[in-house]
PDB file of C-alpha atoms and ligand atoms in Angstrom:
ATOM      1  CA  MET I   1      51.559 -87.567   1.758  1.00 79.00           C
ATOM      2  CA  PRO I   2      52.229 -83.757   1.939  1.00 88.00           C
ATOM      3  CA  GLU I   3      53.530 -83.656   5.773  1.00 91.00           C
ATOM      4  CA  LEU I   4      53.871 -80.602   7.908  1.00 95.00           C
ATOM      5  CA  PRO I   5      56.437 -77.987   5.987  1.00 94.00           C
ATOM      6  CA  GLU I   6      53.847 -79.352   2.954  1.00 94.00           C
ATOM      7  CA  VAL I   7      50.821 -78.552   4.792  1.00 95.00           C
ATOM      8  CA  GLU I   8      52.406 -75.260   5.979  1.00 95.00           C
ATOM      9  CA  THR I   9      53.237 -74.106   2.453  1.00 94.00           C
ATOM     10  CA  ILE I  10      49.855 -74.553   1.165  1.00 94.00           C
ATOM     11  CA  LEU I  11      48.330 -72.666   4.079  1.00 96.00           C
ATOM     12  CA  ARG I  12      50.724 -69.529   3.250  1.00 94.00           C
ATOM     13  CA  GLY I  13      49.430 -70.126  -0.283  1.00 93.00           C
ATOM     14  CA  LEU I  14      46.214 -69.497   0.473  1.00 95.00           C
ATOM     15  CA  LYS I  15      46.153 -67.216   2.696  1.00 95.00           C
ATOM     16  CA  PRO I  16      46.084 -64.587   0.243  1.00 94.00           C
ATOM     17  CA  ALA I  17      43.226 -65.599  -1.574  1.00 93.00           C
ATOM     18  CA  LEU I  18      41.395 -66.219   1.433  1.00 96.00           C
ATOM     19  CA  GLU I  19      41.959 -64.440   4.654  1.00 97.00           C
ATOM     20  CA  GLY I  20      39.601 -61.765   4.611  1.00 97.00           C
ATOM     21  CA  GLN I  21      36.870 -62.934   1.606  1.00 97.00           C
ATOM     22  CA  SER I  22      33.650 -63.947   1.661  1.00 97.00           C
ATOM     23  CA  ILE I  23      32.503 -67.160  -0.423  1.00 96.00           C
ATOM     24  CA  VAL I  24      30.540 -65.872  -3.111  1.00 96.00           C
ATOM     25  CA  ALA I  25      29.633 -69.912  -4.082  1.00 95.00           C
ATOM     26  CA  MET I  26      30.941 -73.879  -4.206  1.00 95.00           C
ATOM     27  CA  ASN I  27      30.824 -76.306  -6.078  1.00 94.00           C
ATOM     28  CA  ILE I  28      30.963 -79.665  -4.523  1.00 95.00           C
ATOM     29  CA  ASN I  29      31.065 -82.875  -7.389  1.00 93.00           C
ATOM     30  CA  ARG I  30      31.047 -85.530  -5.187  1.00 92.00           C
ATOM     31  CA  PRO I  31      29.623 -86.889  -1.636  1.00 94.00           C
ATOM     32  CA  ASN I  32      32.558 -87.828  -0.185  1.00 94.00           C
ATOM     33  CA  LEU I  33      36.254 -88.142   0.151  1.00 95.00           C
ATOM     34  CA  ARG I  34      37.828 -90.234   3.005  1.00 94.00           C
ATOM     35  CA  THR I  35      34.725 -89.879   4.596  1.00 95.00           C
ATOM     36  CA  PRO I  36      31.534 -88.174   3.436  1.00 96.00           C
ATOM     37  CA  PHE I  37      31.386 -83.975   3.513  1.00 96.00           C
ATOM     38  CA  PRO I  38      29.107 -82.891   6.159  1.00 96.00           C
ATOM     39  CA  PRO I  39      25.542 -82.476   5.027  1.00 94.00           C
ATOM     40  CA  ASP I  40      25.821 -78.265   5.113  1.00 94.00           C
ATOM     41  CA  LEU I  41      29.428 -77.793   3.321  1.00 96.00           C
ATOM     42  CA  ALA I  42      27.467 -76.235   0.192  1.00 93.00           C
ATOM     43  CA  THR I  43      25.547 -73.688   2.388  1.00 95.00           C
ATOM     44  CA  ILE I  44      27.227 -72.980   5.970  1.00 95.00           C
ATOM     45  CA  PRO I  45      30.458 -70.961   4.081  1.00 95.00           C
ATOM     46  CA  LEU I  46      28.555 -69.398   1.884  1.00 96.00           C
ATOM     47  CA  HIS I  47      28.415 -65.715   2.026  1.00 95.00           C
ATOM     48  CA  GLN I  48      30.745 -65.778   4.976  1.00 96.00           C
ATOM     49  CA  THR I  49      34.172 -63.792   5.752  1.00 97.00           C
ATOM     50  CA  VAL I  50      37.045 -66.149   6.257  1.00 98.00           C
ATOM     51  CA  THR I  51      38.401 -63.864   9.797  1.00 97.00           C
ATOM     52  CA  GLY I  52      41.747 -66.776   9.482  1.00 97.00           C
ATOM     53  CA  LEU I  53      43.200 -69.704   8.255  1.00 97.00           C
ATOM     54  CA  ARG I  54      45.583 -71.634  10.587  1.00 96.00           C
ATOM     55  CA  ARG I  55      47.778 -74.932  10.387  1.00 96.00           C
ATOM     56  CA  ARG I  56      47.354 -77.396  12.997  1.00 96.00           C
ATOM     57  CA  ALA I  57      49.285 -80.947  12.302  1.00 95.00           C
ATOM     58  CA  LYS I  58      48.442 -81.757   8.666  1.00 95.00           C
ATOM     59  CA  TYR I  59      45.243 -80.212   8.936  1.00 97.00           C
ATOM     60  CA  ILE I  60      43.981 -76.493   7.228  1.00 97.00           C
ATOM     61  CA  LEU I  61      41.954 -74.339   9.021  1.00 97.00           C
ATOM     62  CA  ILE I  62      39.698 -71.931   8.382  1.00 97.00           C
ATOM     63  CA  ASP I  63      37.979 -70.084  10.357  1.00 97.00           C
ATOM     64  CA  PHE I  64      34.648 -67.690   9.176  1.00 97.00           C
ATOM     65  CA  GLN I  65      33.059 -64.973  10.631  1.00 96.00           C
ATOM     66  CA  HIS I  66      29.964 -66.577  11.883  1.00 94.00           C
ATOM     67  CA  GLY I  67      31.918 -69.107  14.478  1.00 96.00           C
ATOM     68  CA  TRP I  68      32.711 -72.599  12.225  1.00 97.00           C
ATOM     69  CA  SER I  69      35.419 -73.520  10.533  1.00 97.00           C
ATOM     70  CA  MET I  70      36.464 -75.541   7.707  1.00 97.00           C
ATOM     71  CA  LEU I  71      38.334 -78.172   8.176  1.00 97.00           C
ATOM     72  CA  ILE I  72      40.675 -79.932   5.338  1.00 97.00           C
ATOM     73  CA  HIS I  73      43.192 -82.698   5.659  1.00 96.00           C
ATOM     74  CA  LEU I  74      44.638 -83.462   1.812  1.00 94.00           C
ATOM     75  CA  GLY I  75      45.228 -87.262   3.004  1.00 92.00           C
ATOM     76  CA  MET I  76      48.171 -88.746   0.428  1.00 88.00           C
ATOM     77  CA  SER I  77      47.787 -86.606  -2.777  1.00 87.00           C
ATOM     78  CA  GLY I  78      44.939 -83.895  -2.416  1.00 92.00           C
ATOM     79  CA  ARG I  79      46.151 -80.512  -4.122  1.00 91.00           C
ATOM     80  CA  LEU I  80      44.882 -76.689  -3.660  1.00 94.00           C
ATOM     81  CA  PHE I  81      45.015 -74.822  -6.991  1.00 93.00           C
ATOM     82  CA  ILE I  82      44.269 -71.492  -7.116  1.00 93.00           C
ATOM     83  CA  ASP I  83      43.206 -69.785 -10.332  1.00 92.00           C
ATOM     84  CA  PRO I  84      41.680 -66.762 -11.214  1.00 90.00           C
ATOM     85  CA  ALA I  85      38.034 -66.552 -11.364  1.00 85.00           C
ATOM     86  CA  GLU I  86      38.025 -64.691 -14.658  1.00 82.00           C
ATOM     87  CA  GLN I  87      40.083 -67.616 -16.017  1.00 80.00           C
ATOM     88  CA  ASN I  88      37.550 -69.279 -16.675  1.00 81.00           C
ATOM     89  CA  VAL I  89      40.075 -72.231 -15.517  1.00 82.00           C
ATOM     90  CA  PRO I  90      37.975 -75.835 -16.821  1.00 87.00           C
ATOM     91  CA  PRO I  91      37.318 -78.090 -14.328  1.00 88.00           C
ATOM     92  CA  ARG I  92      40.582 -80.136 -13.163  1.00 91.00           C
ATOM     93  CA  LYS I  93      40.345 -83.837 -12.978  1.00 93.00           C
ATOM     94  CA  HIS I  94      39.549 -85.785  -9.588  1.00 94.00           C
ATOM     95  CA  GLU I  95      38.711 -82.092  -8.552  1.00 95.00           C
ATOM     96  CA  HIS I  96      35.954 -82.541  -5.837  1.00 96.00           C
ATOM     97  CA  LEU I  97      35.734 -79.335  -4.362  1.00 96.00           C
ATOM     98  CA  VAL I  98      35.504 -76.031  -5.842  1.00 95.00           C
ATOM     99  CA  ILE I  99      35.178 -72.330  -4.028  1.00 95.00           C
ATOM    100  CA  TRP I 100      34.946 -69.199  -5.420  1.00 95.00           C
ATOM    101  CA  THR I 101      36.096 -66.219  -3.610  1.00 96.00           C
ATOM    102  CA  ASP I 102      34.936 -62.056  -3.999  1.00 95.00           C
ATOM    103  CA  ASN I 103      38.418 -61.489  -4.950  1.00 93.00           C
ATOM    104  CA  ASN I 104      37.631 -63.347  -8.001  1.00 92.00           C
ATOM    105  CA  CYS I 105      39.801 -66.388  -7.254  1.00 95.00           C
ATOM    106  CA  ARG I 106      38.909 -69.762  -8.290  1.00 95.00           C
ATOM    107  CA  ILE I 107      40.106 -72.306  -5.057  1.00 95.00           C
ATOM    108  CA  GLY I 108      39.585 -75.878  -6.536  1.00 95.00           C
ATOM    109  CA  LEU I 109      40.451 -79.368  -4.253  1.00 96.00           C
ATOM    110  CA  VAL I 110      41.904 -81.943  -6.378  1.00 94.00           C
ATOM    111  CA  ASP I 111      42.551 -85.348  -5.201  1.00 92.00           C
ATOM    112  CA  ALA I 112      42.739 -88.852  -7.049  1.00 89.00           C
ATOM    113  CA  ARG I 113      43.194 -91.592  -4.218  1.00 92.00           C
ATOM    114  CA  ARG I 114      40.413 -89.798  -2.334  1.00 92.00           C
ATOM    115  CA  PHE I 115      42.164 -90.405   1.005  1.00 94.00           C
ATOM    116  CA  GLY I 116      41.739 -86.572   1.784  1.00 94.00           C
ATOM    117  CA  MET I 117      39.112 -85.141   4.070  1.00 96.00           C
ATOM    118  CA  VAL I 118      36.508 -81.957   4.506  1.00 97.00           C
ATOM    119  CA  ASP I 119      35.042 -81.345   7.483  1.00 97.00           C
ATOM    120  CA  LEU I 120      32.862 -78.440   9.606  1.00 97.00           C
ATOM    121  CA  PHE I 121      32.932 -77.731  13.370  1.00 97.00           C
ATOM    122  CA  ARG I 122      32.368 -74.807  15.535  1.00 96.00           C
ATOM    123  CA  GLN I 123      35.428 -72.642  16.513  1.00 95.00           C
ATOM    124  CA  GLY I 124      36.313 -73.678  20.254  1.00 91.00           C
ATOM    125  CA  GLN I 125      35.167 -76.857  19.866  1.00 93.00           C
ATOM    126  CA  GLU I 126      38.742 -78.540  18.505  1.00 90.00           C
ATOM    127  CA  GLU I 127      38.926 -80.785  21.589  1.00 89.00           C
ATOM    128  CA  LYS I 128      36.365 -82.856  20.945  1.00 94.00           C
ATOM    129  CA  HIS I 129      36.878 -82.870  17.149  1.00 96.00           C
ATOM    130  CA  PRO I 130      37.760 -86.554  16.178  1.00 95.00           C
ATOM    131  CA  SER I 131      40.963 -86.156  14.154  1.00 95.00           C
ATOM    132  CA  LEU I 132      41.897 -82.653  16.045  1.00 96.00           C
ATOM    133  CA  ARG I 133      41.120 -83.784  20.138  1.00 95.00           C
ATOM    134  CA  PHE I 134      44.249 -86.370  20.151  1.00 95.00           C
ATOM    135  CA  LEU I 135      47.047 -84.528  18.504  1.00 96.00           C
ATOM    136  CA  GLY I 136      50.319 -83.962  20.203  1.00 96.00           C
ATOM    137  CA  MET I 137      52.448 -80.851  20.623  1.00 95.00           C
ATOM    138  CA  GLU I 138      53.624 -78.700  17.511  1.00 97.00           C
ATOM    139  CA  PRO I 139      56.981 -79.345  17.037  1.00 97.00           C
ATOM    140  CA  LEU I 140      57.516 -75.725  15.802  1.00 97.00           C
ATOM    141  CA  SER I 141      55.881 -74.188  18.622  1.00 97.00           C
ATOM    142  CA  ASP I 142      57.694 -72.314  22.010  1.00 96.00           C
ATOM    143  CA  GLU I 143      56.147 -75.241  24.059  1.00 95.00           C
ATOM    144  CA  PHE I 144      58.329 -78.660  22.010  1.00 96.00           C
ATOM    145  CA  THR I 145      60.898 -78.164  23.983  1.00 97.00           C
ATOM    146  CA  THR I 146      63.891 -80.856  24.828  1.00 97.00           C
ATOM    147  CA  GLY I 147      62.450 -80.800  28.069  1.00 96.00           C
ATOM    148  CA  HIS I 148      59.008 -81.885  26.065  1.00 96.00           C
ATOM    149  CA  LEU I 149      61.098 -84.846  23.907  1.00 97.00           C
ATOM    150  CA  VAL I 150      61.926 -86.348  27.199  1.00 97.00           C
ATOM    151  CA  PRO I 151      58.919 -88.450  28.658  1.00 96.00           C
ATOM    152  CA  LEU I 152      56.998 -88.387  25.217  1.00 97.00           C
ATOM    153  CA  CYS I 153      60.714 -91.458  25.030  1.00 97.00           C
ATOM    154  CA  ASP I 154      59.723 -93.396  28.518  1.00 97.00           C
ATOM    155  CA  THR I 155      58.892 -96.306  26.168  1.00 97.00           C
ATOM    156  CA  SER I 156      60.851 -98.776  24.464  1.00 97.00           C
ATOM    157  CA  ARG I 157      58.916 -98.065  21.605  1.00 97.00           C
ATOM    158  CA  SER I 158      61.836 -97.563  18.559  1.00 97.00           C
ATOM    159  CA  ILE I 159      61.974 -93.757  18.294  1.00 98.00           C
ATOM    160  CA  LYS I 160      61.220 -93.287  14.868  1.00 97.00           C
ATOM    161  CA  ASP I 161      57.387 -94.543  15.797  1.00 97.00           C
ATOM    162  CA  VAL I 162      57.376 -92.178  18.348  1.00 97.00           C
ATOM    163  CA  LEU I 163      58.827 -89.733  16.454  1.00 97.00           C
ATOM    164  CA  LEU I 164      55.535 -90.901  14.232  1.00 96.00           C
ATOM    165  CA  ASP I 165      53.305 -90.528  16.161  1.00 97.00           C
ATOM    166  CA  GLN I 166      51.132 -87.845  16.355  1.00 96.00           C
ATOM    167  CA  ARG I 167      49.284 -87.869  19.488  1.00 96.00           C
ATOM    168  CA  LYS I 168      52.762 -86.786  20.771  1.00 96.00           C
ATOM    169  CA  ILE I 169      54.124 -85.266  18.508  1.00 96.00           C
ATOM    170  CA  ALA I 170      51.278 -83.770  15.548  1.00 95.00           C
ATOM    171  CA  GLY I 171      52.843 -83.324  12.000  1.00 90.00           C
ATOM    172  CA  LEU I 172      55.950 -85.048  11.371  1.00 93.00           C
ATOM    173  CA  GLY I 173      56.171 -88.324   8.579  1.00 92.00           C
ATOM    174  CA  ASN I 174      57.934 -90.467   7.296  1.00 94.00           C
ATOM    175  CA  ILE I 175      60.419 -87.919   5.295  1.00 94.00           C
ATOM    176  CA  TYR I 176      61.540 -85.666   7.908  1.00 96.00           C
ATOM    177  CA  VAL I 177      61.514 -88.102  10.669  1.00 97.00           C
ATOM    178  CA  CYS I 178      64.579 -90.095   8.732  1.00 97.00           C
ATOM    179  CA  GLU I 179      66.206 -86.763   8.383  1.00 97.00           C
ATOM    180  CA  ALA I 180      65.979 -85.688  11.609  1.00 97.00           C
ATOM    181  CA  LEU I 181      67.348 -89.149  12.954  1.00 98.00           C
ATOM    182  CA  PHE I 182      70.008 -89.254  10.298  1.00 97.00           C
ATOM    183  CA  ARG I 183      71.629 -85.656  11.001  1.00 97.00           C
ATOM    184  CA  ALA I 184      71.058 -86.532  14.860  1.00 97.00           C
ATOM    185  CA  HIS I 185      73.532 -89.874  14.106  1.00 96.00           C
ATOM    186  CA  ILE I 186      70.169 -91.892  15.803  1.00 97.00           C
ATOM    187  CA  HIS I 187      69.941 -95.607  14.678  1.00 97.00           C
ATOM    188  CA  PRO I 188      65.685 -95.195  13.703  1.00 98.00           C
ATOM    189  CA  ALA I 189      65.270 -98.437  15.382  1.00 97.00           C
ATOM    190  CA  ARG I 190      66.714 -98.054  18.747  1.00 97.00           C
ATOM    191  CA  ALA I 191      64.434 -97.510  21.825  1.00 97.00           C
ATOM    192  CA  ALA I 192      63.052 -94.186  22.959  1.00 97.00           C
ATOM    193  CA  ASN I 193      63.735 -94.769  26.815  1.00 96.00           C
ATOM    194  CA  LYS I 194      67.626 -95.866  25.815  1.00 96.00           C
ATOM    195  CA  LEU I 195      68.238 -92.214  24.184  1.00 97.00           C
ATOM    196  CA  THR I 196      70.428 -90.333  26.309  1.00 96.00           C
ATOM    197  CA  TYR I 197      69.297 -86.471  27.193  1.00 96.00           C
ATOM    198  CA  ALA I 198      71.939 -85.156  25.297  1.00 96.00           C
ATOM    199  CA  GLU I 199      70.990 -87.410  22.110  1.00 96.00           C
ATOM    200  CA  LEU I 200      67.702 -86.346  22.621  1.00 97.00           C
ATOM    201  CA  ASN I 201      68.446 -83.002  22.940  1.00 97.00           C
ATOM    202  CA  CYS I 202      70.700 -82.932  19.652  1.00 97.00           C
ATOM    203  CA  LEU I 203      67.264 -84.976  18.166  1.00 97.00           C
ATOM    204  CA  HIS I 204      65.284 -81.611  19.098  1.00 97.00           C
ATOM    205  CA  GLY I 205      67.100 -79.388  17.349  1.00 97.00           C
ATOM    206  CA  PHE I 206      67.290 -81.332  14.652  1.00 97.00           C
ATOM    207  CA  ILE I 207      63.434 -81.843  14.645  1.00 97.00           C
ATOM    208  CA  LYS I 208      62.910 -77.887  14.643  1.00 97.00           C
ATOM    209  CA  ASP I 209      65.750 -77.603  11.798  1.00 95.00           C
ATOM    210  CA  ILE I 210      64.586 -79.447   9.364  1.00 96.00           C
ATOM    211  CA  LEU I 211      61.312 -78.338   9.579  1.00 96.00           C
ATOM    212  CA  GLN I 212      61.577 -75.034   8.940  1.00 95.00           C
ATOM    213  CA  SER I 213      64.119 -75.791   6.532  1.00 94.00           C
ATOM    214  CA  ALA I 214      62.146 -77.711   4.181  1.00 95.00           C
ATOM    215  CA  ILE I 215      59.635 -75.126   4.900  1.00 95.00           C
ATOM    216  CA  ASP I 216      61.750 -72.069   3.670  1.00 94.00           C
ATOM    217  CA  ALA I 217      62.603 -74.463   1.013  1.00 91.00           C
ATOM    218  CA  GLY I 218      58.509 -75.028  -0.161  1.00 90.00           C
ATOM    219  CA  GLY I 219      58.092 -78.515   1.312  1.00 88.00           C
ATOM    220  CA  SER I 220      59.369 -81.349  -0.898  1.00 85.00           C
ATOM    221  CA  THR I 221      57.871 -82.326  -4.042  1.00 86.00           C
ATOM    222  CA  LEU I 222      58.239 -86.161  -4.371  1.00 78.00           C
ATOM    223  CA  ARG I 223      54.887 -87.525  -6.096  1.00 75.00           C
ATOM    224  CA  ASP I 224      51.519 -85.414  -5.901  1.00 75.00           C
ATOM    225  CA  TYR I 225      52.433 -82.345  -3.787  1.00 81.00           C
ATOM    226  CA  VAL I 226      52.406 -79.365  -5.452  1.00 82.00           C
ATOM    227  CA  HIS I 227      52.111 -75.270  -4.003  1.00 82.00           C
ATOM    228  CA  THR I 228      48.521 -73.487  -4.567  1.00 84.00           C
ATOM    229  CA  ASP I 229      50.099 -71.693  -7.936  1.00 84.00           C
ATOM    230  CA  GLY I 230      51.252 -75.595  -9.357  1.00 83.00           C
ATOM    231  CA  GLN I 231      55.105 -75.383  -8.672  1.00 86.00           C
ATOM    232  CA  PRO I 232      56.925 -78.173  -6.959  1.00 86.00           C
ATOM    233  CA  GLY I 233      58.777 -77.961  -3.333  1.00 87.00           C
ATOM    234  CA  ALA I 234      62.215 -77.933  -3.672  1.00 82.00           C
ATOM    235  CA  PHE I 235      63.113 -79.822  -0.172  1.00 87.00           C
ATOM    236  CA  GLN I 236      63.917 -82.913  -1.859  1.00 90.00           C
ATOM    237  CA  GLU I 237      67.142 -81.728  -3.609  1.00 86.00           C
ATOM    238  CA  LEU I 238      68.674 -81.872  -0.009  1.00 87.00           C
ATOM    239  CA  HIS I 239      67.442 -84.902   1.279  1.00 91.00           C
ATOM    240  CA  LEU I 240      70.155 -86.598   3.032  1.00 93.00           C
ATOM    241  CA  VAL I 241      69.000 -90.019   3.210  1.00 95.00           C
ATOM    242  CA  TYR I 242      65.088 -90.309   2.318  1.00 94.00           C
ATOM    243  CA  GLY I 243      64.931 -92.044  -0.882  1.00 94.00           C
ATOM    244  CA  ARG I 244      68.374 -92.430  -1.486  1.00 94.00           C
ATOM    245  CA  GLU I 245      68.774 -95.934  -0.723  1.00 96.00           C
ATOM    246  CA  GLY I 246      71.769 -97.598  -2.237  1.00 96.00           C
ATOM    247  CA  LEU I 247      73.828 -93.724  -2.577  1.00 96.00           C
ATOM    248  CA  SER I 248      76.719 -92.447  -0.614  1.00 95.00           C
ATOM    249  CA  CYS I 249      75.561 -91.343   2.999  1.00 96.00           C
ATOM    250  CA  PRO I 250      76.668 -87.343   2.742  1.00 94.00           C
ATOM    251  CA  VAL I 251      78.070 -87.423   6.424  1.00 94.00           C
ATOM    252  CA  CYS I 252      80.853 -91.116   5.238  1.00 95.00           C
ATOM    253  CA  LEU I 253      81.816 -89.516   1.879  1.00 93.00           C
ATOM    254  CA  GLU I 254      83.005 -86.363   3.781  1.00 90.00           C
ATOM    255  CA  GLU I 255      84.630 -88.203   5.965  1.00 90.00           C
ATOM    256  CA  LYS I 256      86.627 -90.942   2.755  1.00 88.00           C
ATOM    257  CA  ARG I 257      84.477 -93.454   4.368  1.00 88.00           C
ATOM    258  CA  CYS I 258      82.331 -96.263   2.458  1.00 88.00           C
ATOM    259  CA  SER I 259      79.102 -96.250   3.659  1.00 91.00           C
ATOM    260  CA  SER I 260      75.944 -95.852   1.309  1.00 95.00           C
ATOM    261  CA  ILE I 261      72.071 -95.591   2.479  1.00 96.00           C
ATOM    262  CA  GLN I 262      70.400 -98.256   3.268  1.00 97.00           C
ATOM    263  CA  ARG I 263      66.158 -99.211   3.398  1.00 97.00           C
ATOM    264  CA  MET I 264      64.593-100.997   6.084  1.00 96.00           C
ATOM    265  CA  THR I 265      60.740-101.417   7.324  1.00 95.00           C
ATOM    266  CA  GLN I 266      59.661-100.520  10.320  1.00 93.00           C
ATOM    267  CA  SER I 267      55.451-100.332  11.180  1.00 90.00           C
ATOM    268  CA  GLY I 268      55.102-101.073   7.291  1.00 91.00           C
ATOM    269  CA  ARG I 269      57.003 -98.210   6.200  1.00 92.00           C
ATOM    270  CA  SER I 270      60.297 -97.587   5.247  1.00 94.00           C
ATOM    271  CA  THR I 271      62.694 -96.433   6.941  1.00 97.00           C
ATOM    272  CA  PHE I 272      66.373 -94.527   5.200  1.00 97.00           C
ATOM    273  CA  PHE I 273      69.294 -94.304   7.144  1.00 97.00           C
ATOM    274  CA  CYS I 274      73.599 -95.071   7.272  1.00 97.00           C
ATOM    275  CA  PRO I 275      74.253 -98.147   8.818  1.00 96.00           C
ATOM    276  CA  HIS I 276      77.853 -96.474  10.294  1.00 95.00           C
ATOM    277  CA  CYS I 277      76.356 -93.150  11.446  1.00 96.00           C
ATOM    278  CA  GLN I 278      73.161 -94.703  12.679  1.00 96.00           C
ATOM    279  CA  LYS I 279      74.343 -97.301  15.280  1.00 92.00           C
ATOM    280  CA  LYS I 280      72.249 -99.495  17.286  1.00 86.00           C
ATOM    281  CA  GLN I 281      74.463 -98.485  20.093  1.00 75.00           C
ATOM    282  CA  GLU I 282      74.940 -95.355  21.797  1.00 63.00           C
ATOM    283  CA  ARG I 283      78.375 -94.124  21.270  1.00 54.00           C
ATOM    284  CA  LEU I 284      78.427 -89.878  21.309  1.00 52.00           C
ATOM    285  CA  THR I 285      79.581 -88.166  23.714  1.00 50.00           C
ATOM    286  CA  CYS I 286      77.499 -84.849  23.717  1.00 47.00           C
ATOM    287  CA  ASP I 287      80.708 -82.611  22.244  1.00 46.00           C
ATOM    288  CA  LEU I 288      80.865 -85.069  19.621  1.00 46.00           C
ATOM    289  CA  GLN I 289      77.386 -84.839  18.807  1.00 51.00           C
ATOM    290  CA  LYS I 290      77.612 -81.006  18.472  1.00 51.00           C
ATOM    291  CA  ASN I 291      80.396 -80.899  16.050  1.00 47.00           C
ATOM    292  CA  ARG I 292      78.330 -82.667  13.900  1.00 49.00           C
ATOM    293  CA  ARG I 293      75.023 -81.309  14.367  1.00 49.00           C
ATOM    294  CA  GLN I 294      77.401 -78.135  12.995  1.00 48.00           C
ATOM    295  CA  SER I 295      78.573 -79.384  10.127  1.00 46.00           C
ATOM    296  CA  LEU I 296      75.442 -80.419   8.967  1.00 53.00           C
ATOM    297  CA  THR I 297      73.459 -77.428  10.193  1.00 49.00           C
ATOM    298  CA  PRO I 298      73.147 -75.666   6.328  1.00 36.00           C
ATOM    299  CA  CYS I 299      70.582 -78.901   6.154  1.00 30.00           C
TER     300      CYS I 299
HETATM  301 ZN1   ZN V 301      77.320 -92.165   6.939  1.00 50.31          ZN
END
């Protein structure tokens, strides 16, 4: 599933094609994805100028001049492709929605598994939209500080469950939670309310680092995700634990210890971690964490 860095990368790819442009034609090839398409999808955006594009969590929001916005969620396998309209690109397999703009761009939404969503809402009504209203804080926003993370962790739930809870922090997914916890040397199953302030401060820094680094690398391509030009992301090459079960832990290897990445299941999802670097008990001092964080900063 595309997570925050992948959606942000797609959004940046869409901007040159859509911003300031009008929608001149649309093709809708089926009535629904995970939810039905809104009945006015074919008419409301038509001949309207796009005034801006935004991201909220894993949602792409396209604003039109007449006060409506289009919401796109890519689900598990959704992809958006941009092609020059004059190339007469034939419809792709599983292409459910196609938009043409007045700057001769053809934007196609492909979603083989159809877990995605497209909807329309009036600007200013984000807080009432069922998919947006309960979303938590944006982790890359200035408002997301260690001071905001501390009260979110006032629960006996595991720290991994807390980080994946979209009502608390919006946009984090399995890949980047596993990577941030590894870099912060925090076991994913530890109770969130047992973490020290120093550990949460360290984790907060790594959440920001990992998301920004992944955006800089164009996201992680594991299966379906590609940029709007069809190119894959590169951040999967920099994963230290995710998808690396049985391989050597890079930190332990550097410190000449023998430890391999393990996989366990939490809330039905795979968690990757190093049992040596990520102990279940609190054990690191702030200074030690700071040193270790510095050693991993190039991630
Ligand atoms: Zn290790």
